[in-house]
PDB file of C-alpha atoms in Angstrom:
ATOM      1  CA  ALA A 808      31.561  -5.018  -1.471  1.00 65.00           C
ATOM      2  CA  VAL A 809      29.860  -8.242  -2.619  1.00 75.00           C
ATOM      3  CA  TYR A 810      28.786 -10.763  -0.006  1.00 82.00           C
ATOM      4  CA  PRO A 811      27.692 -14.207  -1.232  1.00 83.00           C
ATOM      5  CA  ILE A 812      25.175 -15.863   1.107  1.00 84.00           C
ATOM      6  CA  GLU A 813      24.300 -19.546   1.139  1.00 84.00           C
ATOM      7  CA  ARG A 814      21.464 -20.957   3.207  1.00 84.00           C
ATOM      8  CA  ILE A 815      22.306 -23.769   5.603  1.00 85.00           C
ATOM      9  CA  ASN A 816      20.329 -26.263   7.620  1.00 85.00           C
ATOM     10  CA  LEU A 817      21.023 -25.124  11.190  1.00 87.00           C
ATOM     11  CA  ALA A 818      20.308 -28.597  12.599  1.00 89.00           C
ATOM     12  CA  THR A 819      22.926 -30.330  10.437  1.00 90.00           C
ATOM     13  CA  GLY A 820      25.198 -27.417   9.529  1.00 88.00           C
ATOM     14  CA  LYS A 821      25.042 -28.504   5.884  1.00 88.00           C
ATOM     15  CA  SER A 822      24.200 -26.394   2.858  1.00 85.00           C
ATOM     16  CA  PHE A 823      20.480 -26.260   2.079  1.00 81.00           C
ATOM     17  CA  GLU A 824      21.179 -27.122  -1.597  1.00 80.00           C
ATOM     18  CA  ASP A 825      17.980 -25.565  -2.955  1.00 79.00           C
ATOM     19  CA  GLY A 826      19.738 -23.875  -5.855  1.00 78.00           C
ATOM     20  CA  GLU A 827      19.096 -20.416  -4.450  1.00 78.00           C
ATOM     21  CA  HIS A 828      22.056 -18.065  -4.175  1.00 76.00           C
ATOM     22  CA  ILE A 829      21.954 -14.657  -2.544  1.00 80.00           C
ATOM     23  CA  LEU A 830      24.368 -11.803  -3.148  1.00 77.00           C
ATOM     24  CA  TYR A 831      24.311  -8.812  -0.836  1.00 78.00           C
ATOM     25  CA  VAL A 832      25.916  -5.846  -2.527  1.00 80.00           C
ATOM     26  CA  ASN A 833      27.030  -2.618  -0.946  1.00 81.00           C
ATOM     27  CA  GLY A 834      25.171   0.001  -3.008  1.00 79.00           C
ATOM     28  CA  GLU A 835      28.120   2.373  -2.696  1.00 83.00           C
ATOM     29  CA  TYR A 836      30.477  -0.158  -4.268  1.00 82.00           C
ATOM     30  CA  ARG A 837      32.090   1.002  -7.516  1.00 86.00           C
ATOM     31  CA  GLY A 838      34.562  -0.956  -9.531  1.00 85.00           C
ATOM     32  CA  GLU A 839      35.316  -2.302 -12.971  1.00 88.00           C
ATOM     33  CA  SER A 840      33.391  -5.538 -12.406  1.00 87.00           C
ATOM     34  CA  ASP A 841      29.856  -5.861 -13.786  1.00 86.00           C
ATOM     35  CA  ILE A 842      28.463  -5.470 -10.248  1.00 84.00           C
ATOM     36  CA  GLY A 843      30.509  -2.292  -9.687  1.00 87.00           C
ATOM     37  CA  LYS A 844      29.235  -0.900 -12.987  1.00 90.00           C
ATOM     38  CA  LEU A 845      25.658  -1.904 -12.115  1.00 88.00           C
ATOM     39  CA  MET A 846      25.870  -0.111  -8.735  1.00 88.00           C
ATOM     40  CA  HIS A 847      27.072   2.952 -10.638  1.00 89.00           C
ATOM     41  CA  ASP A 848      24.090   2.709 -12.999  1.00 88.00           C
ATOM     42  CA  PHE A 849      21.624   2.338 -10.096  1.00 85.00           C
ATOM     43  CA  ASN A 850      22.821   5.697  -8.805  1.00 85.00           C
ATOM     44  CA  CYS A 851      22.748   7.547 -12.147  1.00 85.00           C
ATOM     45  CA  THR A 852      20.047  10.069 -12.898  1.00 82.00           C
ATOM     46  CA  GLN A 853      20.975  10.413 -16.572  1.00 86.00           C
ATOM     47  CA  ALA A 854      20.829   7.556 -19.053  1.00 87.00           C
ATOM     48  CA  ALA A 855      23.869   8.950 -20.901  1.00 91.00           C
ATOM     49  CA  ASP A 856      26.048   8.301 -17.828  1.00 92.00           C
ATOM     50  CA  MET A 857      25.145   4.602 -17.556  1.00 91.00           C
ATOM     51  CA  ASN A 858      27.354   1.623 -18.371  1.00 92.00           C
ATOM     52  CA  PHE A 859      24.687  -0.879 -19.416  1.00 90.00           C
ATOM     53  CA  GLU A 860      22.767   0.003 -22.559  1.00 88.00           C
ATOM     54  CA  LEU A 861      19.613  -1.929 -21.596  1.00 85.00           C
ATOM     55  CA  MET A 862      19.352  -0.010 -18.321  1.00 84.00           C
ATOM     56  CA  ALA A 863      20.114   3.261 -20.095  1.00 88.00           C
ATOM     57  CA  GLU A 864      17.476   2.513 -22.741  1.00 87.00           C
ATOM     58  CA  ARG A 865      14.775   1.813 -20.122  1.00 81.00           C
ATOM     59  CA  THR A 866      15.748   4.895 -18.114  1.00 83.00           C
ATOM     60  CA  ARG A 867      15.602   7.056 -21.245  1.00 81.00           C
ATOM     61  CA  TYR A 868      12.186   5.646 -22.138  1.00 77.00           C
ATOM     62  CA  LEU A 869      10.759   6.213 -18.646  1.00 75.00           C
ATOM     63  CA  LYS A 870      12.073   9.773 -18.444  1.00 76.00           C
ATOM     64  CA  GLU A 871      11.028  10.767 -21.969  1.00 74.00           C
ATOM     65  CA  ASN A 872       7.551   9.244 -21.668  1.00 75.00           C
ATOM     66  CA  ARG A 873       6.748  10.307 -18.118  1.00 73.00           C
ATOM     67  CA  LYS A 874       3.311  11.823 -18.948  1.00 75.00           C
ATOM     68  CA  LYS A 875       2.276   8.812 -21.021  1.00 74.00           C
ATOM     69  CA  ILE A 876       3.360   6.388 -18.305  1.00 70.00           C
ATOM     70  CA  GLN A 877       1.635   8.489 -15.609  1.00 72.00           C
ATOM     71  CA  GLY A 878      -1.562   8.224 -17.656  1.00 74.00           C
ATOM     72  CA  TRP A 879      -1.245   4.441 -17.742  1.00 71.00           C
ATOM     73  CA  ILE A 880      -0.698   4.357 -13.991  1.00 68.00           C
ATOM     74  CA  GLU A 881      -3.744   6.554 -13.343  1.00 77.00           C
ATOM     75  CA  LYS A 882      -5.893   4.467 -15.693  1.00 79.00           C
ATOM     76  CA  GLY A 883      -4.776   1.285 -13.948  1.00 75.00           C
ATOM     77  CA  ARG A 884      -5.338   2.890 -10.562  1.00 77.00           C
ATOM     78  CA  ARG A 885      -8.865   3.948 -11.514  1.00 80.00           C
ATOM     79  CA  LYS A 886      -9.656   0.393 -12.634  1.00 83.00           C
ATOM     80  CA  GLU A 887      -8.193  -0.974  -9.391  1.00 81.00           C
ATOM     81  CA  LEU A 888     -10.277   1.436  -7.297  1.00 81.00           C
ATOM     82  CA  GLU A 889     -13.446   0.661  -9.262  1.00 85.00           C
ATOM     83  CA  LYS A 890     -12.931  -3.073  -8.724  1.00 87.00           C
ATOM     84  CA  TRP A 891     -12.164  -2.520  -5.042  1.00 86.00           C
ATOM     85  CA  ARG A 892     -15.281  -0.355  -4.584  1.00 88.00           C
ATOM     86  CA  ARG A 893     -17.437  -3.024  -6.226  1.00 91.00           C
ATOM     87  CA  HIS A 894     -16.066  -5.720  -3.908  1.00 92.00           C
ATOM     88  CA  TYR A 895     -16.327  -3.487  -0.848  1.00 92.00           C
ATOM     89  CA  LYS A 896     -19.967  -2.741  -1.670  1.00 94.00           C
ATOM     90  CA  GLU A 897     -20.699  -6.472  -2.016  1.00 94.00           C
ATOM     91  CA  PHE A 898     -18.924  -7.047   1.302  1.00 94.00           C
ATOM     92  CA  LEU A 899     -21.105  -4.456   3.074  1.00 94.00           C
ATOM     93  CA  GLU A 900     -24.269  -5.795   1.418  1.00 95.00           C
ATOM     94  CA  ASN A 901     -23.421  -9.285   2.691  1.00 92.00           C
ATOM     95  CA  ILE A 902     -22.892  -7.956   6.214  1.00 94.00           C
ATOM     96  CA  ARG A 903     -26.242  -6.150   5.978  1.00 94.00           C
ATOM     97  CA  LYS A 904     -28.000  -9.366   4.855  1.00 94.00           C
ATOM     98  CA  THR A 905     -26.446 -11.297   7.723  1.00 92.00           C
ATOM     99  CA  TYR A 906     -27.033  -8.565  10.325  1.00 92.00           C
ATOM    100  CA  PRO A 907     -30.060  -6.583   9.114  1.00 92.00           C
ATOM    101  CA  SER A 908     -30.288  -4.290  12.155  1.00 90.00           C
ATOM    102  CA  ALA A 909     -26.553  -3.725  12.767  1.00 91.00           C
ATOM    103  CA  HIS A 910     -24.911  -0.325  12.721  1.00 92.00           C
ATOM    104  CA  ILE A 911     -21.888  -0.632  10.439  1.00 94.00           C
ATOM    105  CA  ILE A 912     -19.091   1.900  10.723  1.00 95.00           C
ATOM    106  CA  CYS A 913     -16.565   1.994   7.899  1.00 95.00           C
ATOM    107  CA  CYS A 914     -13.180   3.499   8.672  1.00 93.00           C
ATOM    108  CA  THR A 915      -9.529   3.088   7.841  1.00 90.00           C
ATOM    109  CA  THR A 916      -6.754   4.164  10.193  1.00 89.00           C
ATOM    110  CA  LEU A 917      -4.389   6.856  11.374  1.00 87.00           C
ATOM    111  CA  LEU A 918      -1.599   4.932   9.681  1.00 87.00           C
ATOM    112  CA  HIS A 919      -0.189   6.651   6.631  1.00 85.00           C
ATOM    113  CA  HIS A 920      -2.180   5.566   3.571  1.00 83.00           C
ATOM    114  CA  ASP A 921      -3.490   6.786   0.250  1.00 81.00           C
ATOM    115  CA  LYS A 922      -6.571   8.965   0.845  1.00 83.00           C
ATOM    116  CA  ALA A 923      -8.128   7.479  -2.291  1.00 83.00           C
ATOM    117  CA  TRP A 924      -9.171   4.476  -0.186  1.00 84.00           C
ATOM    118  CA  ASP A 925     -11.098   6.738   2.206  1.00 90.00           C
ATOM    119  CA  GLN A 926     -12.770   8.426  -0.760  1.00 90.00           C
ATOM    120  CA  ALA A 927     -13.678   5.030  -2.230  1.00 89.00           C
ATOM    121  CA  ILE A 928     -15.236   3.940   1.083  1.00 93.00           C
ATOM    122  CA  GLY A 929     -17.180   7.206   1.244  1.00 95.00           C
ATOM    123  CA  GLN A 930     -18.528   6.662  -2.265  1.00 93.00           C
ATOM    124  CA  VAL A 931     -19.689   3.135  -1.411  1.00 95.00           C
ATOM    125  CA  VAL A 932     -21.369   4.304   1.800  1.00 97.00           C
ATOM    126  CA  LYS A 933     -23.241   7.011  -0.153  1.00 97.00           C
ATOM    127  CA  GLU A 934     -24.261   4.540  -2.892  1.00 96.00           C
ATOM    128  CA  LEU A 935     -25.769   2.159  -0.347  1.00 97.00           C
ATOM    129  CA  LYS A 936     -28.101   4.851   1.084  1.00 96.00           C
ATOM    130  CA  ASP A 937     -28.400   2.975   4.372  1.00 96.00           C
ATOM    131  CA  GLU A 938     -28.644   5.239   7.417  1.00 93.00           C
ATOM    132  CA  ARG A 939     -27.034   2.551   9.594  1.00 93.00           C
ATOM    133  CA  ILE A 940     -23.931   2.290   7.412  1.00 96.00           C
ATOM    134  CA  THR A 941     -21.673   5.260   8.041  1.00 95.00           C
ATOM    135  CA  GLN A 942     -18.092   6.277   7.465  1.00 96.00           C
ATOM    136  CA  TYR A 943     -15.863   7.699  10.153  1.00 95.00           C
ATOM    137  CA  LEU A 944     -12.690   9.592   9.334  1.00 95.00           C
ATOM    138  CA  PHE A 945     -10.266  10.043  12.200  1.00 94.00           C
ATOM    139  CA  ARG A 946      -9.104  13.590  12.928  1.00 94.00           C
ATOM    140  CA  ARG A 947      -5.589  12.614  11.727  1.00 92.00           C
ATOM    141  CA  ASN A 948      -6.805   9.999   9.261  1.00 91.00           C
ATOM    142  CA  GLY A 949      -3.911   8.660   7.174  1.00 89.00           C
ATOM    143  CA  GLU A 950      -1.407  11.043   8.751  1.00 88.00           C
ATOM    144  CA  GLY A 951       0.091   8.775  11.415  1.00 84.00           C
ATOM    145  CA  THR A 952       3.032   6.434  11.440  1.00 80.00           C
ATOM    146  CA  PRO A 953       3.779   4.463   8.279  1.00 80.00           C
ATOM    147  CA  GLY A 954       3.854   0.747   9.040  1.00 76.00           C
ATOM    148  CA  HIS A 955       2.460  -0.423  12.367  1.00 80.00           C
ATOM    149  CA  LEU A 956       0.352   1.538  14.832  1.00 81.00           C
ATOM    150  CA  ARG A 957       2.009   2.805  17.974  1.00 86.00           C
ATOM    151  CA  ILE A 958       0.152   2.410  21.284  1.00 90.00           C
ATOM    152  CA  PRO A 959      -0.669   6.143  21.549  1.00 90.00           C
ATOM    153  CA  GLU A 960      -2.123   6.051  18.028  1.00 90.00           C
ATOM    154  CA  ALA A 961      -4.250   3.003  18.844  1.00 91.00           C
ATOM    155  CA  GLU A 962      -5.522   4.771  21.974  1.00 94.00           C
ATOM    156  CA  GLU A 963      -6.264   7.923  19.951  1.00 93.00           C
ATOM    157  CA  MET A 964      -8.262   5.892  17.429  1.00 92.00           C
ATOM    158  CA  ALA A 965     -10.146   4.024  20.183  1.00 94.00           C
ATOM    159  CA  ASP A 966     -11.080   7.277  21.949  1.00 95.00           C
ATOM    160  CA  GLU A 967     -12.280   8.954  18.755  1.00 94.00           C
ATOM    161  CA  LEU A 968     -14.231   5.941  17.523  1.00 94.00           C
ATOM    162  CA  SER A 969     -15.864   5.421  20.939  1.00 92.00           C
ATOM    163  CA  ALA A 970     -16.999   9.055  21.005  1.00 93.00           C
ATOM    164  CA  TYR A 971     -18.360   8.700  17.464  1.00 94.00           C
ATOM    165  CA  ILE A 972     -20.325   5.574  18.411  1.00 92.00           C
ATOM    166  CA  GLU A 973     -21.716   7.257  21.539  1.00 91.00           C
ATOM    167  CA  ASN A 974     -22.965  10.159  19.382  1.00 92.00           C
ATOM    168  CA  LEU A 975     -24.888   7.713  17.171  1.00 90.00           C
ATOM    169  CA  ASN A 976     -27.167   6.994  20.169  1.00 86.00           C
ATOM    170  CA  ILE A 977     -27.262   3.280  19.425  1.00 85.00           C
ATOM    171  CA  GLU A 978     -29.547   1.459  21.824  1.00 81.00           C
ATOM    172  CA  GLY A 979     -27.558  -0.924  24.010  1.00 77.00           C
ATOM    173  CA  TRP A 980     -24.186   0.756  23.461  1.00 74.00           C
ATOM    174  CA  LYS A 981     -22.093   1.170  26.636  1.00 70.00           C
TER     175      LYS A 981
END
């Protein structure tokens, strides 16, 4: 149920001696030890059923103050997006200064992601009012695989983006 792990130097076979200790714990483990009780608490949905009062107290607080906490998260998220938009706008302005005649296409990916980033990019593109800075949203934008692109998804993105660029009628493209 509990698996202590120690790092070793593979070249010498000796313990790494960095003071780090790792415990792998089977999350289904239950027992009378503190770890067994902790695994029980991790799987509880009600604070009243928990063994450790500190964990129960935090769980109670989070459940009872859900709307308040959600408000904090949204406020923090708005601040994060505002900061990101400001930096993204500066980034695009610097590209424009360096490449004054370039066509700049802003896009994200098919990979699963929060659509708020696409909205933030769209807002920045609109604020810049530059006809050669555009945003492209893929047909399945943000709806693909979570994690890393698969080859068919990369091909899908390449085909769509190429068609979009061709429709811009940029001199010298092709």
